[in-house]
Amino acid sequence: MVDAVWWKHGIVYQIYPRSFQDGSGDGIGDLSGIRQRLDHPEWLGVDAIWISPIYPSPMADFGYDVADYCEIDPVFGSLDEFDLLVAEAHARGLKVILDFVPNHSSDQHPWFRESRASRANPKRNWYIWRDPAPDGGPPNNWLANFGGSAWTLDEHTGQYYHHAFLPEQPDLNWRNPEVRRAMHDALRFWLDRGVDGFRVDVIWHLIKDAQFRDNPPNPAWQPHNAGIDRLLQVHSADQPEIHAVVAEMRAVLDAYPDRVLIGEIYLPLERLVAYYGAEMEGAHLPFNFQLIFADWTAPAIAKLIAEYEAALPAEGWPNWVLGNHDQKRIATRIGAAQARIAAMLLLTLRGTPTLYYGDEIGMENVAIPADRVQDPWERREPGRGLGRDPARTPMPWDGSRHGGFTTGEPWLPLSPDFAQRNVARLAEDPQSILTLYRDLIALRRAQVALRAGVHVPISAEGDVLVYERHDAASGSRLRIALNFGEETRRLDIGPAQLLLSTALDRAGHVDEVVLRPAEGVILAPIAARRAT
């Protein structure tokens, strides 16, 4: 049963720790700050918090360059503070999910320092080293995700090491059983401390082509796209052997009760769903990012949902994501009005939703002055709009100085409208987007059809998307109608109870629904209403 598995019926809330709450006054969010703000996810009604990397790191990529997999960076606190956070979260009924970054470490990790010391070092094969090409250049044409070659020459040993991201992030060699054992031990270290699961960073990158063949050119590449898109990553990622690696990782978690393995995977649907594993021994939730890149129209969203549902293996549980620390804010992508539609879509589709901090208050991307840019991607490819800082700005909690985020100077600037758009103010507004999120989450908890029911497409005509959620066991049926357009639309569904509108200004018995521009509604048809 879906309701017996917390990560199936639950809602995941992503916290970018540098920007959630600063408890020390240094302008950077930390574990103490997260603990201080646990009231918020509890009040909102989510089930789990996912915390982006908090491991020791030189911060070349803000924690995604790990120097120790079994410690806490002092900027975020200590292991004692982490244990206290887990205990207090659990006491509130909140699960704790950690980011895990196994594809690459920091170049300051002791493993890599040993690996680059000499070709004969016992840890040499813990990373990916290759001789130069005949002309002395890189071993092949692979590109780094943040620009430039994916190979850096180590002058001392005369070989190149591979890095899918920054040179400061050398890729580990997951073909080496010693690496796998070490990383499994790291997982157990956190599982033993009570962590409820992991979101695994770039999981599809872990295995590379054994022959290190060149990647082919991408015929669809355009000069305005990121440099990495010039080539198709046919040989540098998503190799057939990866599924055995993911199955081993899953086995580590399966030795502990009620844990979840989430995989970050930016791949087409037919390749994404393979990460569930042939026998469902892969990731519990291979992240589905389709909504992030979809055309925001009713027909496009309906097609996307249908294709995803059709591609899922029989036992595969779906999941949906509107945004994260690497993508533009949903309110920036589609506008403030449609962001309310997006909230209703996210929380009424079948599967596990993940909510990015700040989206519940309608946060938008913040323009970052050139002298405040932090993101290494923007620094390496300036002026291309690739920087992720605008979606990582501090959470505004109230209208006080720095939005209540810090008593110091925030590491990134807050949104200029934080005095109006903040948690305290919007929580008191019965028609705010924050209230909408809370009401949607409460309705989802109350209605078994939303938590566990099947998805039934109805129509996607013009600007209006209509679908239903059915739960056979209880007989409950709900209809969701979303107006993606700027014109009023009439919907004749017969007698129904209007349970919730994105405008939060009406409810009750209706015989037809007049959908206003950018309005969504959840309806319980009278003939099918039963207690849940």
Coordinates of C-alpha atoms in Angstrom, one line a residue:
M1 CA 0.0 0.0 0.0
V2 CA 1.2 3.5 -0.9
D3 CA 0.3 4.9 2.6
A4 CA 2.5 2.3 4.3
V5 CA 5.6 3.8 2.6
W6 CA 6.4 7.3 3.7
W7 CA 8.3 8.4 0.6
K8 CA 5.4 7.4 -1.6
H9 CA 2.7 9.4 0.2
G10 CA 5.1 12.1 1.5
I11 CA 6.3 15.4 0.2
V12 CA 10.0 16.3 0.1
Y13 CA 11.2 19.8 0.8
Q14 CA 14.7 20.8 -0.5
I15 CA 16.8 23.0 1.7
Y16 CA 19.8 24.8 0.2
P17 CA 21.6 25.2 3.6
R18 CA 23.7 28.3 2.7
S19 CA 20.5 30.2 2.1
F20 CA 17.9 28.8 4.5
Q21 CA 18.8 30.4 7.9
D22 CA 22.1 31.6 9.4
G23 CA 22.4 30.8 13.0
S24 CA 25.9 32.0 13.5
G25 CA 25.8 35.5 12.1
D26 CA 28.4 35.0 9.4
G27 CA 25.9 35.5 6.5
I28 CA 25.9 31.8 5.5
G29 CA 23.1 29.4 6.5
D30 CA 23.9 26.5 8.7
L31 CA 22.6 23.5 10.7
S32 CA 21.8 25.6 13.7
G33 CA 19.7 27.9 11.4
I34 CA 17.8 24.9 9.9
R35 CA 17.0 23.7 13.3
Q36 CA 15.7 27.1 14.3
R37 CA 13.4 27.1 11.3
L38 CA 12.0 23.5 11.6
D39 CA 8.7 25.1 12.5
H40 CA 8.3 26.1 8.9
P41 CA 8.4 22.7 7.1
E42 CA 6.3 21.3 10.0
W43 CA 3.7 24.0 9.6
L44 CA 3.7 23.7 5.9
G45 CA 2.9 20.0 6.3
V46 CA 5.8 18.4 4.3
D47 CA 7.2 15.0 5.3
A48 CA 10.9 15.2 4.7
I49 CA 13.7 17.8 4.4
W50 CA 16.4 17.2 1.9
I51 CA 19.6 19.1 2.7
S52 CA 22.1 20.0 0.0
P53 CA 25.8 19.1 0.8
I54 CA 27.1 20.0 4.2
Y55 CA 30.4 18.0 4.1
P56 CA 33.8 19.6 4.6
S57 CA 34.7 21.3 1.3
P58 CA 36.9 24.0 -0.1
M59 CA 33.6 25.3 -1.6
A60 CA 34.9 25.4 -5.2
D61 CA 31.3 24.3 -6.1
F62 CA 29.7 25.1 -2.7
G63 CA 29.8 21.7 -1.2
Y64 CA 29.6 19.6 -4.3
D65 CA 33.4 19.2 -4.0
V66 CA 33.7 17.0 -0.9
A67 CA 36.9 16.7 1.1
D68 CA 35.5 14.3 3.7
Y69 CA 32.4 12.1 3.3
C70 CA 32.0 11.5 7.0
E71 CA 32.2 15.0 8.6
I72 CA 30.4 18.3 8.6
D73 CA 32.0 21.5 7.3
P74 CA 32.6 24.0 10.1
V75 CA 30.8 26.7 8.2
F76 CA 27.6 24.6 8.7
G77 CA 28.4 23.3 12.2
S78 CA 29.5 20.0 13.7
L79 CA 28.4 16.4 13.9
D80 CA 26.9 17.1 17.3
E81 CA 24.7 19.8 15.7
F82 CA 23.8 17.5 12.9
D83 CA 22.7 14.8 15.3
L84 CA 20.6 17.3 17.2
L85 CA 19.0 18.5 14.0
V86 CA 18.1 14.9 13.0
A87 CA 16.7 14.2 16.5
E88 CA 14.6 17.4 16.5
A89 CA 13.4 16.8 12.9
H90 CA 12.3 13.2 13.8
A91 CA 10.6 14.5 16.9
R92 CA 8.4 16.7 14.6
G93 CA 7.7 13.8 12.3
L94 CA 10.1 15.1 9.6
K95 CA 12.4 12.7 7.8
V96 CA 16.0 13.9 6.9
I97 CA 17.5 13.2 3.5
L98 CA 21.1 14.1 2.7
D99 CA 22.7 14.9 -0.5
F100 CA 25.4 12.4 -1.5
V101 CA 28.1 13.3 -4.0
P102 CA 29.8 10.1 -5.1
N103 CA 30.8 10.9 -8.7
H104 CA 33.6 13.2 -7.7
S105 CA 35.5 14.4 -4.7
S106 CA 37.4 17.6 -4.0
D107 CA 40.9 17.7 -5.2
Q108 CA 41.7 18.4 -1.6
H109 CA 40.3 15.0 -0.4
P110 CA 43.1 12.8 1.1
W111 CA 42.2 10.1 -1.4
F112 CA 43.0 12.4 -4.4
R113 CA 46.1 13.8 -2.8
E114 CA 47.4 10.3 -2.5
S115 CA 46.2 9.4 -6.0
R116 CA 48.1 12.2 -7.6
A117 CA 51.3 11.7 -5.5
S118 CA 52.7 9.1 -8.0
R119 CA 51.6 6.6 -10.6
A120 CA 52.5 3.8 -8.1
N121 CA 50.4 5.1 -5.2
P122 CA 47.9 2.5 -3.9
K123 CA 45.1 5.0 -4.5
R124 CA 46.1 5.9 -8.0
N125 CA 43.3 3.8 -9.5
W126 CA 40.7 5.4 -7.2
Y127 CA 40.5 8.2 -9.8
I128 CA 40.5 8.2 -13.6
W129 CA 43.9 8.8 -15.0
R130 CA 44.9 8.5 -18.7
D131 CA 48.0 9.1 -20.8
P132 CA 48.0 12.2 -23.0
A133 CA 46.9 11.8 -26.7
P134 CA 49.8 11.4 -29.2
D135 CA 49.9 15.2 -29.6
G136 CA 50.2 15.7 -25.9
G137 CA 46.7 16.9 -25.5
P138 CA 43.7 15.4 -23.5
P139 CA 43.0 11.7 -23.9
N140 CA 39.7 12.4 -25.7
N141 CA 37.2 15.1 -26.6
W142 CA 35.1 14.9 -23.4
L143 CA 33.9 18.3 -22.1
A144 CA 33.3 19.4 -18.6
N145 CA 29.8 20.5 -17.5
F146 CA 31.2 23.9 -16.4
G147 CA 33.1 24.6 -19.6
G148 CA 36.4 23.5 -21.2
S149 CA 37.9 20.1 -21.4
A150 CA 37.0 17.4 -18.9
W151 CA 40.7 16.5 -18.5
T152 CA 43.4 18.3 -16.6
L153 CA 47.1 17.5 -16.9
D154 CA 49.0 16.7 -13.8
E155 CA 52.5 17.9 -14.5
H156 CA 54.0 15.9 -11.7
T157 CA 52.9 12.5 -13.0
G158 CA 52.5 13.3 -16.7
Q159 CA 48.9 12.0 -16.9
Y160 CA 45.5 13.6 -17.2
Y161 CA 42.8 13.1 -14.7
H162 CA 39.1 13.3 -15.6
H163 CA 36.6 15.7 -14.1
A164 CA 33.0 15.9 -15.3
F165 CA 32.7 19.3 -13.6
L166 CA 35.5 21.6 -12.3
P167 CA 39.2 20.6 -12.3
E168 CA 38.8 20.9 -8.5
Q169 CA 36.3 18.0 -8.7
P170 CA 38.2 14.9 -9.9
D171 CA 35.9 12.0 -10.8
L172 CA 36.2 8.8 -8.7
N173 CA 36.8 5.5 -10.5
W174 CA 33.6 3.5 -9.7
R175 CA 35.0 0.5 -11.6
N176 CA 37.3 0.1 -8.7
P177 CA 35.8 -2.2 -6.0
E178 CA 37.7 -0.4 -3.3
V179 CA 36.1 2.9 -4.2
R180 CA 32.6 1.3 -4.0
R181 CA 33.3 -0.2 -0.6
A182 CA 34.6 3.1 0.7
M183 CA 31.5 5.0 -0.5
H184 CA 29.2 2.3 0.8
D185 CA 30.8 2.8 4.2
A186 CA 30.2 6.5 4.0
L187 CA 26.5 5.8 3.3
R188 CA 26.4 3.5 6.4
F189 CA 28.1 6.2 8.5
W190 CA 25.1 8.5 7.9
L191 CA 22.5 5.8 8.0
D192 CA 23.7 4.8 11.4
R193 CA 23.2 8.4 12.5
G194 CA 19.5 8.2 11.6
V195 CA 19.5 9.7 8.1
D196 CA 16.4 8.5 6.2
G197 CA 17.8 8.5 2.7
F198 CA 19.9 10.2 0.1
R199 CA 19.6 12.2 -3.0
V200 CA 22.5 11.0 -5.1
D201 CA 24.1 13.7 -7.2
V202 CA 24.6 13.1 -10.9
I203 CA 24.1 9.3 -10.4
W204 CA 24.1 8.7 -14.2
H205 CA 27.7 9.9 -14.4
L206 CA 29.3 7.2 -12.1
I207 CA 30.5 4.9 -14.9
K208 CA 32.4 6.0 -18.0
D209 CA 33.1 4.2 -21.2
A210 CA 35.8 1.6 -20.6
Q211 CA 37.4 2.4 -24.0
F212 CA 37.2 6.2 -23.4
R213 CA 35.9 6.8 -26.9
D214 CA 35.2 10.4 -28.2
N215 CA 31.7 11.7 -27.7
P216 CA 29.9 12.5 -31.0
P217 CA 28.9 16.0 -32.0
N218 CA 25.4 17.2 -31.1
P219 CA 23.7 18.2 -34.4
A220 CA 21.1 20.2 -32.5
W221 CA 23.7 22.4 -30.6
Q222 CA 23.3 26.2 -30.9
P223 CA 26.0 28.7 -30.0
H224 CA 23.8 30.2 -27.2
N225 CA 23.7 26.8 -25.4
A226 CA 26.1 25.7 -22.8
G227 CA 29.5 24.4 -24.0
I228 CA 28.8 20.9 -22.7
D229 CA 25.9 20.6 -25.1
R230 CA 28.3 20.7 -28.1
L231 CA 28.7 17.0 -27.8
L232 CA 26.3 14.1 -27.0
Q233 CA 27.5 12.5 -23.7
V234 CA 27.2 9.0 -25.2
H235 CA 30.5 7.7 -23.7
S236 CA 31.1 9.9 -20.7
A237 CA 27.9 9.0 -18.8
D238 CA 24.9 6.6 -18.6
Q239 CA 26.8 3.5 -19.4
P240 CA 25.2 0.0 -19.2
E241 CA 27.3 -1.0 -16.2
I242 CA 25.8 1.9 -14.1
H243 CA 22.8 -0.1 -13.1
A244 CA 24.8 -2.7 -11.2
V245 CA 26.5 0.2 -9.3
V246 CA 23.1 1.7 -8.4
A247 CA 21.8 -1.7 -7.3
E248 CA 24.7 -2.1 -4.9
M249 CA 24.0 1.3 -3.4
R250 CA 20.3 0.4 -3.1
A251 CA 21.3 -2.8 -1.3
V252 CA 23.2 -0.7 1.3
L253 CA 20.0 1.3 2.1
D254 CA 17.8 -1.8 2.0
A255 CA 19.7 -3.1 5.0
Y256 CA 18.1 -0.3 7.0
P257 CA 14.3 0.0 7.4
D258 CA 12.2 2.7 5.6
R259 CA 15.1 4.4 3.7
V260 CA 14.9 6.1 0.3
L261 CA 17.3 6.4 -2.6
I262 CA 16.7 9.3 -4.9
G263 CA 18.8 9.7 -8.1
E264 CA 19.6 13.0 -9.8
I265 CA 19.2 12.0 -13.5
Y266 CA 18.9 14.4 -16.4
L267 CA 18.1 12.0 -19.2
P268 CA 15.2 11.3 -21.7
L269 CA 12.3 9.4 -20.2
E270 CA 13.2 6.0 -21.8
R271 CA 16.7 6.1 -20.2
L272 CA 15.5 7.7 -17.0
V273 CA 13.1 4.9 -16.0
A274 CA 15.9 2.3 -16.5
Y275 CA 17.3 3.6 -13.2
Y276 CA 14.5 1.9 -11.3
G277 CA 16.4 -1.3 -12.1
A278 CA 15.3 -4.4 -13.9
E279 CA 14.0 -6.0 -10.7
M280 CA 13.2 -2.6 -9.0
E281 CA 16.6 -2.8 -7.2
G282 CA 17.7 0.6 -8.5
A283 CA 16.8 4.1 -7.2
H284 CA 13.4 4.3 -5.5
L285 CA 12.9 7.6 -7.1
P286 CA 14.9 8.5 -10.2
F287 CA 14.2 12.3 -10.3
N288 CA 11.8 13.3 -13.0
F289 CA 12.7 16.8 -14.2
Q290 CA 10.2 17.0 -17.1
L291 CA 8.1 19.8 -15.7
I292 CA 11.2 22.0 -15.4
F293 CA 11.8 22.0 -19.1
A294 CA 8.2 21.6 -20.4
D295 CA 6.4 24.1 -22.6
W296 CA 3.8 25.6 -20.2
T297 CA 0.6 24.8 -22.1
A298 CA -2.2 22.4 -21.3
P299 CA -1.5 20.1 -24.3
A300 CA 2.2 19.9 -23.6
I301 CA 1.8 19.1 -20.0
A302 CA -0.9 16.5 -20.8
K303 CA 1.4 14.8 -23.3
L304 CA 4.3 14.9 -20.8
I305 CA 2.2 13.2 -18.1
A306 CA 0.9 10.6 -20.4
E307 CA 4.4 9.7 -21.7
Y308 CA 5.9 9.5 -18.2
E309 CA 3.0 7.3 -16.9
A310 CA 3.4 5.0 -19.9
A311 CA 7.2 4.8 -19.5
L312 CA 7.1 3.8 -15.8
P313 CA 7.7 0.2 -15.0
A314 CA 4.8 -1.6 -13.4
E315 CA 6.2 -1.2 -9.9
G316 CA 7.9 2.2 -10.5
W317 CA 6.6 5.0 -8.3
P318 CA 6.4 8.4 -10.1
N319 CA 7.8 11.7 -8.8
W320 CA 7.6 15.3 -9.9
V321 CA 9.9 18.3 -9.5
L322 CA 9.3 22.0 -10.3
G323 CA 12.6 23.4 -9.4
N324 CA 15.9 23.0 -7.6
H325 CA 19.2 24.7 -6.8
D326 CA 20.4 24.3 -10.4
Q327 CA 17.4 25.7 -12.3
K328 CA 15.5 28.9 -12.7
R329 CA 12.8 29.5 -10.2
I330 CA 9.4 28.3 -11.3
A331 CA 7.8 31.8 -10.8
T332 CA 10.5 33.3 -13.0
R333 CA 10.0 30.7 -15.7
I334 CA 6.2 30.9 -16.0
G335 CA 5.2 34.1 -14.1
A336 CA 3.6 34.6 -10.7
A337 CA 0.1 33.8 -11.7
Q338 CA 0.9 30.5 -13.3
A339 CA 3.2 29.6 -10.4
R340 CA -0.1 29.0 -8.5
I341 CA -1.3 26.6 -11.2
A342 CA 2.1 24.9 -11.0
A343 CA 1.6 24.4 -7.2
M344 CA -1.7 22.7 -7.8
L345 CA -0.3 20.6 -10.6
L346 CA 2.7 19.4 -8.5
L347 CA 0.6 18.5 -5.5
T348 CA -2.2 16.7 -7.3
L349 CA -0.3 14.5 -9.8
R350 CA 0.3 10.9 -8.9
G351 CA 3.6 10.4 -7.2
T352 CA 6.0 12.0 -4.8
P353 CA 6.4 15.8 -5.1
T354 CA 9.6 17.6 -4.3
L355 CA 9.3 21.3 -3.3
Y356 CA 12.3 23.7 -3.5
Y357 CA 12.6 26.1 -0.6
G358 CA 11.2 29.5 -1.4
D359 CA 8.9 28.3 -4.1
E360 CA 6.1 28.2 -1.6
I361 CA 6.3 32.0 -1.2
G362 CA 6.7 32.6 -4.9
M363 CA 10.4 33.5 -4.8
E364 CA 11.8 34.6 -8.2
N365 CA 15.3 34.7 -9.5
V366 CA 17.3 37.5 -8.1
A367 CA 19.7 39.6 -10.3
I368 CA 23.2 39.2 -8.9
P369 CA 25.6 42.1 -9.4
A370 CA 28.8 41.1 -11.2
D371 CA 30.9 41.7 -8.0
R372 CA 28.6 39.4 -6.0
V373 CA 28.6 36.4 -8.4
Q374 CA 29.5 33.2 -6.6
D375 CA 28.7 30.4 -9.0
P376 CA 31.8 28.8 -10.7
W377 CA 29.8 28.0 -13.8
E378 CA 29.0 31.7 -14.3
R379 CA 32.6 32.6 -13.7
R380 CA 33.9 30.1 -16.2
E381 CA 31.3 31.0 -18.9
P382 CA 30.4 34.6 -18.0
G383 CA 27.5 36.4 -19.8
R384 CA 25.8 33.2 -20.9
G385 CA 23.1 33.3 -18.3
L386 CA 24.2 29.9 -16.9
G387 CA 24.8 31.0 -13.3
R388 CA 22.7 29.4 -10.6
D389 CA 23.1 32.1 -7.9
P390 CA 19.8 33.8 -8.8
A391 CA 17.9 30.7 -7.7
R392 CA 19.9 30.2 -4.5
T393 CA 19.3 33.5 -2.7
P394 CA 18.5 33.7 1.0
M395 CA 15.0 32.8 2.3
P396 CA 13.2 35.9 3.6
W397 CA 11.5 35.1 6.8
D398 CA 10.1 38.5 7.7
G399 CA 10.4 42.2 6.8
S400 CA 13.3 43.0 9.1
R401 CA 16.9 43.7 8.1
H402 CA 18.1 40.9 5.7
G403 CA 14.7 39.3 5.9
G404 CA 15.5 37.7 9.3
F405 CA 17.9 35.4 7.5
T406 CA 21.1 36.7 9.1
T407 CA 22.4 39.3 11.5
G408 CA 25.5 39.6 9.2
E409 CA 26.0 40.3 5.5
P410 CA 24.2 37.6 3.5
W411 CA 26.4 35.6 1.1
L412 CA 24.1 36.4 -1.7
P413 CA 21.7 39.4 -1.9
L414 CA 18.0 38.9 -1.0
S415 CA 15.2 39.6 -3.4
P416 CA 14.4 43.4 -3.6
D417 CA 10.8 42.6 -2.6
F418 CA 11.6 40.7 0.6
A419 CA 9.8 43.2 2.8
Q420 CA 6.5 42.3 1.0
R421 CA 7.3 38.7 0.0
N422 CA 8.3 36.9 3.2
V423 CA 7.1 34.0 5.2
A424 CA 5.7 36.0 8.1
R425 CA 3.7 38.3 6.0
L426 CA 2.4 35.7 3.5
A427 CA 1.4 33.3 6.3
E428 CA -1.1 35.9 7.5
D429 CA -2.6 36.4 4.1
P430 CA -5.5 34.0 3.5
Q431 CA -5.0 34.3 -0.3
S432 CA -1.2 34.2 -0.6
I433 CA 0.7 31.5 -2.5
L434 CA 2.1 30.3 0.8
T435 CA -1.4 29.7 2.1
L436 CA -2.3 28.0 -1.2
Y437 CA 0.7 25.6 -0.7
R438 CA -0.3 24.8 2.9
D439 CA -4.0 24.2 1.9
L440 CA -2.9 22.0 -1.0
I441 CA -0.7 19.9 1.2
A442 CA -3.5 19.6 3.8
L443 CA -6.0 18.6 1.2
R444 CA -3.5 16.0 -0.2
R445 CA -3.1 14.6 3.3
A446 CA -6.9 14.4 3.8
Q447 CA -7.7 12.9 0.4
V448 CA -6.5 9.3 -0.3
A449 CA -7.2 9.8 -4.0
L450 CA -4.5 12.5 -4.1
R451 CA -2.0 10.5 -2.1
A452 CA -2.5 7.1 -3.7
G453 CA -5.0 7.2 -6.5
V454 CA -4.4 6.4 -10.1
H455 CA -4.1 9.2 -12.7
V456 CA -7.0 9.4 -15.2
P457 CA -6.5 11.9 -18.1
I458 CA -9.8 13.7 -19.1
S459 CA -8.9 16.4 -21.6
A460 CA -6.4 19.0 -22.7
E461 CA -8.4 21.3 -24.9
G462 CA -7.1 24.8 -25.6
D463 CA -5.8 26.3 -22.4
V464 CA -7.5 23.9 -20.0
L465 CA -6.0 20.7 -18.6
V466 CA -8.4 18.3 -16.8
Y467 CA -7.6 15.1 -15.1
E468 CA -8.9 13.0 -12.2
R469 CA -7.4 11.0 -9.4
H470 CA -9.3 7.8 -8.5
D471 CA -8.8 5.5 -5.5
A472 CA -10.6 2.2 -6.0
A473 CA -10.4 1.0 -2.4
S474 CA -12.3 4.0 -1.1
G475 CA -14.3 4.8 -4.2
S476 CA -13.1 8.5 -4.0
R477 CA -12.7 10.5 -7.2
L478 CA -11.4 14.0 -7.5
R479 CA -11.2 16.2 -10.7
I480 CA -8.5 18.8 -11.2
A481 CA -9.0 21.6 -13.8
L482 CA -6.2 24.0 -14.6
N483 CA -6.5 27.1 -16.8
F484 CA -3.1 27.8 -18.4
G485 CA -4.5 30.7 -20.4
E486 CA -5.5 34.3 -20.0
E487 CA -9.2 33.9 -20.9
T488 CA -12.1 32.7 -18.8
R489 CA -13.2 29.1 -19.5
R490 CA -16.4 27.3 -18.6
L491 CA -16.4 23.7 -17.4
D492 CA -19.6 21.7 -17.1
I493 CA -19.0 18.7 -14.9
G494 CA -22.4 18.3 -13.2
P495 CA -23.0 18.7 -9.5
A496 CA -19.7 18.9 -7.5
Q497 CA -18.1 20.2 -4.4
L498 CA -15.4 22.7 -5.1
L499 CA -12.8 21.8 -2.6
L500 CA -10.1 24.3 -3.4
S501 CA -9.3 27.1 -5.9
T502 CA -5.9 28.5 -6.5
A503 CA -7.5 31.9 -5.9
L504 CA -8.5 30.7 -2.4
D505 CA -11.7 32.8 -2.6
R506 CA -14.4 30.2 -3.2
A507 CA -15.6 26.8 -2.3
G508 CA -18.8 24.9 -2.0
H509 CA -21.5 23.3 -4.2
V510 CA -21.3 24.0 -7.9
D511 CA -23.1 22.7 -11.1
E512 CA -20.5 24.3 -13.4
V513 CA -17.2 25.9 -13.0
V514 CA -16.1 29.2 -14.5
L515 CA -12.4 29.0 -14.6
R516 CA -10.8 32.5 -14.4
P517 CA -7.5 33.2 -16.1
A518 CA -4.6 31.2 -14.5
E519 CA -7.0 29.5 -12.1
G520 CA -7.0 25.9 -11.0
V521 CA -9.7 24.0 -9.0
I522 CA -10.1 20.7 -7.3
L523 CA -13.6 19.3 -7.4
A524 CA -15.3 16.3 -5.8
P525 CA -18.1 15.2 -8.1
I526 CA -21.2 14.7 -6.0
A527 CA -22.2 11.3 -7.4
A528 CA -18.9 9.8 -6.5
R529 CA -18.2 11.4 -3.2
R530 CA -17.3 9.1 -0.3
A531 CA -15.5 9.6 2.9
T532 CA -11.7 9.0 2.7

